[in-house]
Amino acid sequence: MTYIVNRLLSVALTLLLISVITFMVTNILPGDVAMVIMGTQSNPEALAGLRESLGLNDPLIVQYGRWILGIMTGDWGTSLVFKTAIGPLIADKVVASSLIVVMSMTIALSCAVPLGVWASVHRDKWQDNTASTTALFGVSLPDFFFGIMLILLFARYLGWFPSSGFVHPADDFLGAVRHAFLPSLALGLGLMAHLTRMTRSTMMSVLGQDFIRMARAKGLRERTVIWRCALANAIGPVITVAGLQVGYLFGSIIVIESLFNFTGMGWLTYQALLNRDIPLIQSTVFVIAAVVMLTNLIVDLLYTLIDPRIKLS
Amino acid sequence: MRRFLTGKGIFGGTILLLVIVTALFGPLLIPETWATQMDMRARLAGPSITHPLGTDQLGRDLMYRVLLGAQTSMMIAGTAVLMSLLIGLPIGVVSGYFGGWIDNVLMRLVDTLLAFPALLLALTISAVLGPNLTNTIIAIGIAFTPYLARIIRGEALRVAQMPYVEAARSVGTSDGKMILRHVLPNIMPPIIVQATISLAFAILAEAGLSFLGLGTQPPDASWGLMIQASRDYLDIAPWTALVPGAAVALTVLGLNMFGDVLRDVLDPRIA
């Protein structure tokens, strides 16, 4: 219990630091919100008036205080590009992105675990070499390049999946999954490659341990030894790495969602950065960093459920 | 040396050598005009004798553009990794060697930066500073620093507890001398391995940034920029994406393979 309280305090402190960094980075932008609203050719007096009314002449610390207070009370400000309240806009996009994050994680794990196990069981044979080389290719291909290939193959030539767009799962669940499939696959490949390598190496170290020899000596079937005894002991680190990769996924969705015109968090962040929509940049960057950090916390807590030997301290 | 001579080592090393030679000597041997010359009659032309890898939407030769793009991509990735090493090394070593409150403060900061996905951090910095070649380097360099600092700290912490460090301390070696003589040389092998792998990620990051228009800007030819330009012509000229994409993939593959072998040789603990 003390551990959880300590962790939550540390999360709160890190969130505060994240907010400070986000605010500082976006405030060194040449030009400010007033300039973005009125354009560079605007009347200097009108610009000064707008600055005053937006509170941009206040000291930075006051501006930061106002912003963080707004974040905490649910008033996230208004997007300059989309002209709507930022809070509901982000909530909507987080739902969209969750769909591809969950789908790509499912694709990655359901391919990586069998492939990694297969490679470790046939250590240094052709099966291992095939799996390892596939994984190495997966790590090396830029995900957007893989995305382009997927669009060409599955959307243009075969016509099986739409190449762009987003459908809300509440409106049409099947349509939503179909639209999210190619972006998820593009994201999932790189992830799968990492996780295959991880599964292979942890499985190898587990397979070398005494209890596996014991299980075999007892006459358990090989299938039971590998899938029940070995994998149960090897899956923990794989899940941890998968959880840590959520951060990597949230970086990659910016590129992938823009490529597939999938209007989620990544796409929103990209639009904000491209149009210098400062309030929106601050909020999207802050939300992504917060989501990554909270995922890491959840993975740490889950770890004790997967492996009860681990004590949180 | 013999341990480098595995299939992976030879393949990875050869690709890496080819890319480095191309990046260093390509611009000396190939006049820049060959890559910028537009042949309007041969726009989006497929591979032929005059243009072995085809041409892009402005009729420029893709082979020369990819060869010259190697320099931009490698230069950006190399300088960015060097920059993150120059910032990350002092932070990591001081944190791991001294420990205590310095370690707490520095690692809290590093952990906070780690909560930002590297690509998001790089994109934000690049958008803030304004996208161009120098700022792309700065953006990637800063984004990679926390990762390297974390790894270097772990290594410095391990070395600081070694008996030889204690022995040196007991004969009165100063902290500065200790770091230079005993800590740095002993943490170098894993750092070199990590730098090689970071180089692969930096090439991918540059490609991603340029692909989104927040990295290298025309007229500089980088691989990511070439893939971005090809997006509108995928249906009629898929090679415009395939050629630079293959260049990125091969280089990163070479670096990853070389990094794997380098790890086996330099840092057998992890292997």
Coordinates of C-alpha atoms in Angstrom, one line a residue, chain B residues 6-221:
Chain B
T6 CA 29.7 -14.2 -38.6
G7 CA 27.1 -14.0 -41.4
K8 CA 25.4 -11.1 -39.5
G9 CA 28.7 -9.3 -38.9
I10 CA 29.8 -9.5 -42.4
F11 CA 26.5 -8.6 -43.9
G12 CA 25.9 -5.7 -41.5
G13 CA 29.5 -4.5 -41.7
T14 CA 29.4 -4.5 -45.5
I15 CA 26.2 -2.5 -45.7
L16 CA 27.5 0.0 -43.1
L17 CA 30.8 0.4 -44.9
L18 CA 29.0 0.9 -48.3
V19 CA 26.7 3.5 -46.8
I20 CA 29.6 5.4 -45.0
V21 CA 31.7 5.3 -48.2
T22 CA 28.8 6.6 -50.2
A23 CA 28.0 9.3 -47.7
L24 CA 31.7 10.4 -47.5
F25 CA 32.8 10.2 -51.2
G26 CA 29.5 10.2 -53.1
P27 CA 29.3 14.0 -53.2
L28 CA 32.9 14.2 -54.4
L29 CA 32.4 11.8 -57.2
I30 CA 28.8 12.7 -58.3
P31 CA 28.3 16.3 -59.4
E32 CA 25.3 17.7 -57.6
T33 CA 23.6 18.7 -60.8
W34 CA 23.2 15.0 -61.7
A35 CA 20.7 14.7 -58.8
T36 CA 19.0 18.0 -59.4
Q37 CA 18.8 18.0 -63.2
M38 CA 15.2 17.8 -64.3
D39 CA 14.3 15.7 -67.3
M40 CA 10.7 16.8 -68.0
R41 CA 10.3 14.2 -70.8
A42 CA 11.1 11.4 -68.3
R43 CA 9.0 12.3 -65.3
L44 CA 8.1 9.4 -63.1
A45 CA 9.9 7.1 -65.6
G46 CA 10.5 3.5 -64.5
P47 CA 13.9 2.0 -64.2
S48 CA 15.8 2.1 -67.6
I49 CA 19.4 2.2 -68.8
T50 CA 19.6 6.0 -68.5
H51 CA 17.9 6.0 -65.1
P52 CA 18.7 2.7 -63.4
L53 CA 16.3 3.3 -60.5
G54 CA 13.8 5.5 -62.3
T55 CA 13.0 9.2 -61.9
D56 CA 10.8 11.2 -59.6
Q57 CA 7.9 13.6 -60.3
L58 CA 10.3 16.3 -61.6
G59 CA 12.2 13.9 -63.8
R60 CA 15.3 13.8 -61.4
D61 CA 17.3 10.6 -61.3
L62 CA 16.4 8.6 -58.3
M63 CA 19.7 6.7 -58.1
Y64 CA 21.8 9.9 -57.7
R65 CA 19.3 11.4 -55.3
V66 CA 19.4 8.3 -53.1
L67 CA 23.2 8.3 -53.2
L68 CA 23.4 12.0 -52.3
G69 CA 20.6 11.6 -49.7
A70 CA 22.9 9.1 -47.9
Q71 CA 25.1 12.0 -46.9
T72 CA 22.3 14.1 -45.5
S73 CA 20.7 11.2 -43.6
M74 CA 23.9 9.8 -42.2
M75 CA 25.2 13.3 -41.3
I76 CA 22.0 14.2 -39.4
A77 CA 21.8 10.9 -37.6
G78 CA 25.6 10.8 -36.7
T79 CA 25.7 14.4 -35.5
A80 CA 22.4 13.9 -33.5
V81 CA 23.7 10.8 -31.7
L82 CA 27.1 12.6 -31.0
M83 CA 25.2 15.5 -29.6
S84 CA 23.1 13.2 -27.3
L85 CA 26.3 11.5 -26.2
L86 CA 28.0 14.8 -25.4
I87 CA 25.0 15.8 -23.2
G88 CA 24.1 12.4 -21.9
L89 CA 27.5 11.3 -20.9
P90 CA 28.3 13.9 -18.3
I91 CA 24.7 13.6 -16.9
G92 CA 24.8 9.8 -16.7
V93 CA 28.4 9.6 -15.3
V94 CA 27.9 12.3 -12.7
S95 CA 24.5 10.7 -11.7
G96 CA 25.8 7.2 -11.5
Y97 CA 29.2 7.9 -9.9
F98 CA 28.2 10.4 -7.2
G99 CA 24.7 9.1 -6.5
G100 CA 22.8 10.8 -3.7
W101 CA 20.7 13.9 -4.3
I102 CA 22.5 14.7 -7.6
D103 CA 21.4 11.4 -8.9
N104 CA 17.9 11.9 -7.6
V105 CA 17.5 15.3 -9.2
L106 CA 19.1 14.4 -12.6
M107 CA 17.2 11.1 -12.9
R108 CA 13.9 12.7 -12.0
L109 CA 14.5 15.1 -14.9
V110 CA 15.6 12.3 -17.2
D111 CA 12.5 10.2 -16.2
T112 CA 10.2 13.1 -17.0
L113 CA 11.7 13.5 -20.4
L114 CA 11.4 9.8 -21.0
A115 CA 7.6 10.1 -20.6
F116 CA 7.6 12.0 -23.9
P117 CA 7.8 9.6 -26.8
A118 CA 11.1 10.4 -28.5
L119 CA 9.5 11.1 -31.9
L120 CA 6.9 13.4 -30.3
L121 CA 9.7 15.3 -28.5
A122 CA 11.7 15.6 -31.7
L123 CA 8.7 16.8 -33.7
T124 CA 7.7 19.4 -31.0
I125 CA 11.2 20.8 -30.8
S126 CA 11.5 20.9 -34.6
A127 CA 8.2 22.6 -34.9
V128 CA 9.1 25.1 -32.2
L129 CA 12.6 25.9 -33.6
G130 CA 11.4 25.9 -37.3
P131 CA 12.1 22.9 -39.5
N132 CA 15.5 22.9 -41.2
L133 CA 18.7 20.7 -41.2
T134 CA 20.3 22.1 -38.1
N135 CA 17.2 22.1 -36.1
T136 CA 16.4 18.5 -37.1
I137 CA 19.8 17.5 -35.6
I138 CA 19.1 19.5 -32.4
A139 CA 15.6 18.0 -32.2
I140 CA 16.7 14.3 -32.6
G141 CA 19.8 15.0 -30.4
I142 CA 17.7 16.3 -27.5
A143 CA 15.0 13.6 -27.9
F144 CA 17.7 10.8 -27.6
T145 CA 19.6 12.3 -24.7
P146 CA 17.4 10.9 -21.8
Y147 CA 17.7 7.3 -23.2
L148 CA 21.5 7.5 -23.4
A149 CA 21.8 9.3 -20.1
R150 CA 19.7 6.5 -18.4
I151 CA 21.9 3.7 -19.8
I152 CA 25.2 5.5 -19.1
R153 CA 24.0 6.1 -15.5
G154 CA 23.4 2.4 -15.0
E155 CA 26.8 1.5 -16.3
A156 CA 28.5 4.2 -14.2
L157 CA 26.7 3.0 -11.1
R158 CA 27.9 -0.6 -11.8
V159 CA 31.5 0.5 -12.4
A160 CA 31.5 2.8 -9.3
Q161 CA 30.9 -0.3 -7.1
M162 CA 33.8 -2.3 -8.6
P163 CA 36.7 -3.3 -6.3
Y164 CA 39.2 -1.5 -8.5
V165 CA 37.4 1.8 -8.0
E166 CA 37.5 1.2 -4.3
A167 CA 41.1 0.3 -4.5
A168 CA 41.9 3.5 -6.4
R169 CA 39.8 5.5 -3.9
S170 CA 41.8 4.0 -1.0
V171 CA 45.1 5.3 -2.4
G172 CA 43.5 8.8 -2.6
T173 CA 42.6 9.2 -6.3
S174 CA 40.5 12.3 -6.8
D175 CA 37.0 12.1 -8.3
G176 CA 37.9 13.8 -11.5
K177 CA 40.8 11.4 -12.1
M178 CA 38.7 8.5 -11.1
I179 CA 36.0 9.3 -13.7
L180 CA 38.6 9.9 -16.4
R181 CA 40.9 6.9 -15.7
H182 CA 38.6 4.2 -14.3
V183 CA 35.0 4.9 -14.9
L184 CA 34.9 6.2 -18.5
P185 CA 37.2 3.5 -20.0
N186 CA 35.1 0.8 -18.4
I187 CA 31.7 2.0 -19.4
M188 CA 32.7 2.6 -23.0
P189 CA 32.0 -0.8 -24.6
P190 CA 28.2 -0.9 -23.8
I191 CA 28.0 2.8 -24.7
I192 CA 29.5 2.2 -28.2
V193 CA 27.0 -0.6 -28.7
Q194 CA 24.1 1.7 -27.6
A195 CA 25.4 4.5 -29.9
T196 CA 25.4 2.2 -32.9
I197 CA 21.8 1.1 -32.2
S198 CA 20.8 4.8 -31.5
L199 CA 22.3 5.6 -34.9
A200 CA 19.8 3.2 -36.5
F201 CA 16.9 4.9 -34.6
A202 CA 18.2 8.3 -35.5
I203 CA 18.0 7.5 -39.2
L204 CA 14.4 6.3 -38.7
A205 CA 13.6 9.4 -36.7
E206 CA 15.0 11.7 -39.4
A207 CA 13.0 9.8 -42.0
G208 CA 9.9 10.2 -39.9
L209 CA 10.4 13.9 -39.3
S210 CA 11.1 14.7 -42.9
F211 CA 8.2 12.5 -44.0
L212 CA 5.9 14.8 -41.9
G213 CA 7.6 17.9 -43.3
L214 CA 9.1 18.9 -40.0
G215 CA 12.6 17.7 -40.8
T216 CA 15.0 18.3 -43.7
Q217 CA 13.6 20.8 -46.2
P218 CA 14.0 21.0 -50.0
P219 CA 16.3 21.4 -51.8
D220 CA 18.3 19.1 -49.4
A221 CA 17.7 15.5 -50.5

